[in-house]
Amino acid sequence: MTVRAARAAGTRERIVDAALASYRERGIGATSLQTVARRADVSPATILNHFGTAEELARVVVSRLTEDIRIPDDREWTESGHAPRVRRLVREVFAFYDRSTPWFEVFRYEMDNQALRDGQANFWEAVGALYTRVLGPALADDRVRSAVFGLTHPVTLNTLRQAGLSLDDASALVAETVLRLVAPGTDNGPSLWS
């Protein structure tokens, strides 16, 4: 890499870091290019030169944030067998919610921002694909699918945490309940629909 390209990459990285920090403190809507520029020690024109628009900067930052908070992906898991994979699914999804909650709180009232809507759509697409790979045909039943997504929703985790359960205990409880839904008649107990 040439010195000029390395300098440009460093500047771009500083801008993204500054925007990420500003978004965390204020949200996207309340963060101006001038605020990011001051924090990154560049001019607003430099930001526009690197990103074109404030909206594109927001897209890049949301994409970086998505990488940083690591959406669960079963293709990296070593567990085999249905029950261990379901338990891992719930544990990983709840851990994801736990580490991303501060960001959800920041962006809760900014979902009119296109970068956030796109990021949220990409998240739900990835989660849907993950659930399909792990749970397979069980999701074909509308009641089971609705129950699984409800049980593994962030609100469920928050409710269980407020009731005093640890992340591990909440994950274990929900995983066993999900297993009863998706594998009735196995050693996981009778179907909840019986």
GROMACS .gro file of C-alpha atoms in nm:
model
  194
    1MET     CA    1   0.000   0.000   0.000
    2THR     CA    2   0.134   0.342  -0.085
    3VAL     CA    3   0.187   0.604   0.181
    4ARG     CA    4  -0.101   0.810   0.040
    5ALA     CA    5  -0.340   0.512   0.038
    6ALA     CA    6  -0.239   0.422   0.394
    7ARG     CA    7  -0.298   0.780   0.506
    8ALA     CA    8  -0.640   0.786   0.337
    9ALA     CA    9  -0.734   0.453   0.498
   10GLY     CA   10  -0.624   0.586   0.838
   11THR     CA   11  -0.830   0.902   0.792
   12ARG     CA   12  -1.133   0.701   0.687
   13GLU     CA   13  -1.094   0.476   0.993
   14ARG     CA   14  -1.065   0.779   1.224
   15ILE     CA   15  -1.384   0.923   1.076
   16VAL     CA   16  -1.574   0.595   1.122
   17ASP     CA   17  -1.446   0.565   1.481
   18ALA     CA   18  -1.547   0.925   1.554
   19ALA     CA   19  -1.892   0.876   1.404
   20LEU     CA   20  -1.942   0.552   1.597
   21ALA     CA   21  -1.853   0.724   1.925
   22SER     CA   22  -2.076   1.022   1.846
   23TYR     CA   23  -2.368   0.799   1.747
   24ARG     CA   24  -2.328   0.609   2.074
   25GLU     CA   25  -2.347   0.932   2.272
   26ARG     CA   26  -2.610   1.122   2.075
   27GLY     CA   27  -2.767   0.897   1.814
   28ILE     CA   28  -2.740   0.940   1.439
   29GLY     CA   29  -2.997   1.217   1.404
   30ALA     CA   30  -2.830   1.439   1.662
   31THR     CA   31  -2.480   1.390   1.524
   32SER     CA   32  -2.372   1.647   1.266
   33LEU     CA   33  -2.088   1.616   1.020
   34GLN     CA   34  -1.922   1.900   1.210
   35THR     CA   35  -1.936   1.696   1.532
   36VAL     CA   36  -1.778   1.396   1.363
   37ALA     CA   37  -1.520   1.617   1.191
   38ARG     CA   38  -1.412   1.778   1.519
   39ARG     CA   39  -1.386   1.440   1.687
   40ALA     CA   40  -1.186   1.290   1.396
   41ASP     CA   41  -0.973   1.604   1.361
   42VAL     CA   42  -1.068   1.652   0.996
   43SER     CA   43  -1.285   1.897   0.806
   44PRO     CA   44  -1.648   1.821   0.713
   45ALA     CA   45  -1.532   1.837   0.349
   46THR     CA   46  -1.289   1.552   0.420
   47ILE     CA   47  -1.577   1.340   0.548
   48LEU     CA   48  -1.777   1.415   0.234
   49ASN     CA   49  -1.471   1.336   0.021
   50HIS     CA   50  -1.446   0.991   0.183
   51PHE     CA   51  -1.814   0.906   0.214
   52GLY     CA   52  -2.007   1.136  -0.021
   53THR     CA   53  -2.296   1.198   0.219
   54ALA     CA   54  -2.383   1.178   0.586
   55GLU     CA   55  -2.619   0.894   0.495
   56GLU     CA   56  -2.336   0.690   0.343
   57LEU     CA   57  -2.124   0.752   0.652
   58ALA     CA   58  -2.413   0.621   0.863
   59ARG     CA   59  -2.436   0.310   0.640
   60VAL     CA   60  -2.066   0.238   0.683
   61VAL     CA   61  -2.086   0.291   1.059
   62VAL     CA   62  -2.393   0.067   1.095
   63SER     CA   63  -2.217  -0.199   0.889
   64ARG     CA   64  -1.910  -0.173   1.114
   65LEU     CA   65  -2.129  -0.190   1.422
   66THR     CA   66  -2.297  -0.504   1.287
   67GLU     CA   67  -1.955  -0.665   1.249
   68ASP     CA   68  -1.847  -0.553   1.597
   69ILE     CA   69  -2.152  -0.692   1.778
   70ARG     CA   70  -2.126  -1.022   1.587
   71ILE     CA   71  -2.460  -1.162   1.477
   72PRO     CA   72  -2.463  -1.533   1.567
   73ASP     CA   73  -2.370  -1.771   1.285
   74ASP     CA   74  -2.403  -2.147   1.327
   75ARG     CA   75  -2.164  -2.217   1.043
   76GLU     CA   76  -1.885  -2.167   1.295
   77TRP     CA   77  -2.031  -2.399   1.560
   78THR     CA   78  -1.887  -2.740   1.632
   79GLU     CA   79  -2.193  -2.888   1.808
   80SER     CA   80  -2.367  -3.174   1.636
   81GLY     CA   81  -2.711  -3.308   1.711
   82HIS     CA   82  -3.036  -3.120   1.733
   83ALA     CA   83  -3.056  -3.046   2.107
   84PRO     CA   84  -2.699  -2.911   2.145
   85ARG     CA   85  -2.748  -2.686   1.842
   86VAL     CA   86  -3.080  -2.551   1.974
   87ARG     CA   87  -2.919  -2.480   2.311
   88ARG     CA   88  -2.632  -2.303   2.138
   89LEU     CA   89  -2.876  -2.105   1.922
   90VAL     CA   90  -3.060  -1.967   2.224
   91ARG     CA   91  -2.737  -1.900   2.415
   92GLU     CA   92  -2.579  -1.717   2.119
   93VAL     CA   93  -2.889  -1.514   2.036
   94PHE     CA   94  -2.934  -1.408   2.398
   95ALA     CA   95  -2.564  -1.320   2.427
   96PHE     CA   96  -2.601  -1.112   2.110
   97TYR     CA   97  -2.898  -0.926   2.258
   98ASP     CA   98  -2.707  -0.873   2.581
   99ARG     CA   99  -2.405  -0.715   2.410
  100SER     CA  100  -2.611  -0.511   2.163
  101THR     CA  101  -2.872  -0.373   2.405
  102PRO     CA  102  -2.687  -0.043   2.455
  103TRP     CA  103  -2.704   0.017   2.080
  104PHE     CA  104  -3.072  -0.075   2.061
  105GLU     CA  105  -3.135   0.180   2.336
  106VAL     CA  106  -2.948   0.451   2.143
  107PHE     CA  107  -3.124   0.382   1.814
  108ARG     CA  108  -3.471   0.293   1.943
  109TYR     CA  109  -3.627   0.623   1.835
  110GLU     CA  110  -3.427   0.662   1.514
  111MET     CA  111  -3.567   0.380   1.305
  112ASP     CA  112  -3.673   0.631   1.041
  113ASN     CA  113  -3.303   0.643   0.946
  114GLN     CA  114  -3.251   0.437   0.631
  115ALA     CA  115  -2.912   0.300   0.740
  116LEU     CA  116  -3.067   0.169   1.061
  117ARG     CA  117  -3.368   0.023   0.881
  118ASP     CA  118  -3.135  -0.152   0.637
  119GLY     CA  119  -2.918  -0.277   0.924
  120GLN     CA  120  -3.224  -0.406   1.108
  121ALA     CA  121  -3.352  -0.580   0.792
  122ASN     CA  122  -3.012  -0.744   0.741
  123PHE     CA  123  -3.011  -0.857   1.104
  124TRP     CA  124  -3.355  -1.019   1.084
  125GLU     CA  125  -3.265  -1.183   0.754
  126ALA     CA  126  -2.950  -1.331   0.909
  127VAL     CA  127  -3.139  -1.442   1.220
  128GLY     CA  128  -3.417  -1.598   1.010
  129ALA     CA  129  -3.160  -1.792   0.809
  130LEU     CA  130  -2.986  -1.901   1.130
  131TYR     CA  131  -3.311  -2.025   1.283
  132THR     CA  132  -3.398  -2.209   0.963
  133ARG     CA  133  -3.061  -2.383   0.952
  134VAL     CA  134  -3.082  -2.487   1.319
  135LEU     CA  135  -3.454  -2.559   1.356
  136GLY     CA  136  -3.539  -2.665   1.001
  137PRO     CA  137  -3.884  -2.807   0.931
  138ALA     CA  138  -4.016  -2.730   1.281
  139LEU     CA  139  -4.052  -2.369   1.170
  140ALA     CA  140  -4.307  -2.469   0.906
  141ASP     CA  141  -4.572  -2.477   1.180
  142ASP     CA  142  -4.688  -2.117   1.227
  143ARG     CA  143  -4.756  -2.166   1.598
  144VAL     CA  144  -4.415  -2.316   1.662
  145ARG     CA  145  -4.240  -2.046   1.458
  146SER     CA  146  -4.427  -1.769   1.643
  147ALA     CA  147  -4.357  -1.928   1.981
  148VAL     CA  148  -3.986  -1.979   1.905
  149PHE     CA  149  -3.938  -1.621   1.790
  150GLY     CA  150  -4.137  -1.493   2.088
  151LEU     CA  151  -3.940  -1.702   2.335
  152THR     CA  152  -3.608  -1.589   2.189
  153HIS     CA  153  -3.703  -1.221   2.154
  154PRO     CA  154  -3.501  -0.953   2.338
  155VAL     CA  155  -3.806  -0.862   2.548
  156THR     CA  156  -3.819  -1.220   2.679
  157LEU     CA  157  -3.454  -1.203   2.777
  158ASN     CA  158  -3.504  -0.867   2.947
  159THR     CA  159  -3.803  -1.000   3.139
  160LEU     CA  160  -3.612  -1.306   3.257
  161ARG     CA  161  -3.313  -1.092   3.356
  162GLN     CA  162  -3.539  -0.856   3.552
  163ALA     CA  163  -3.679  -1.162   3.731
  164GLY     CA  164  -3.326  -1.235   3.852
  165LEU     CA  165  -3.209  -1.500   3.604
  166SER     CA  166  -2.854  -1.484   3.475
  167LEU     CA  167  -2.791  -1.487   3.102
  168ASP     CA  168  -2.694  -1.855   3.125
  169ASP     CA  169  -3.001  -1.949   3.329
  170ALA     CA  170  -3.235  -1.758   3.097
  171SER     CA  171  -3.074  -1.925   2.795
  172ALA     CA  172  -3.106  -2.272   2.947
  173LEU     CA  173  -3.470  -2.221   3.045
  174VAL     CA  174  -3.572  -2.090   2.704
  175ALA     CA  175  -3.366  -2.353   2.518
  176GLU     CA  176  -3.542  -2.635   2.702
  177THR     CA  177  -3.879  -2.478   2.625
  178VAL     CA  178  -3.789  -2.437   2.258
  179LEU     CA  179  -3.674  -2.799   2.246
  180ARG     CA  180  -4.013  -2.910   2.379
  181LEU     CA  181  -4.175  -2.714   2.097
  182VAL     CA  182  -3.957  -2.828   1.810
  183ALA     CA  183  -3.895  -3.187   1.915
  184PRO     CA  184  -4.210  -3.314   2.083
  185GLY     CA  185  -4.212  -3.670   2.207
  186THR     CA  186  -3.834  -3.688   2.251
  187ASP     CA  187  -3.642  -3.689   2.576
  188ASN     CA  188  -3.717  -3.317   2.589
  189GLY     CA  189  -4.065  -3.388   2.724
  190PRO     CA  190  -4.412  -3.384   2.575
  191SER     CA  191  -4.517  -3.131   2.316
  192LEU     CA  192  -4.657  -2.811   2.460
  193TRP     CA  193  -4.933  -2.837   2.195
  194SER     CA  194  -5.052  -3.181   2.314
   0.00000   0.00000   0.00000
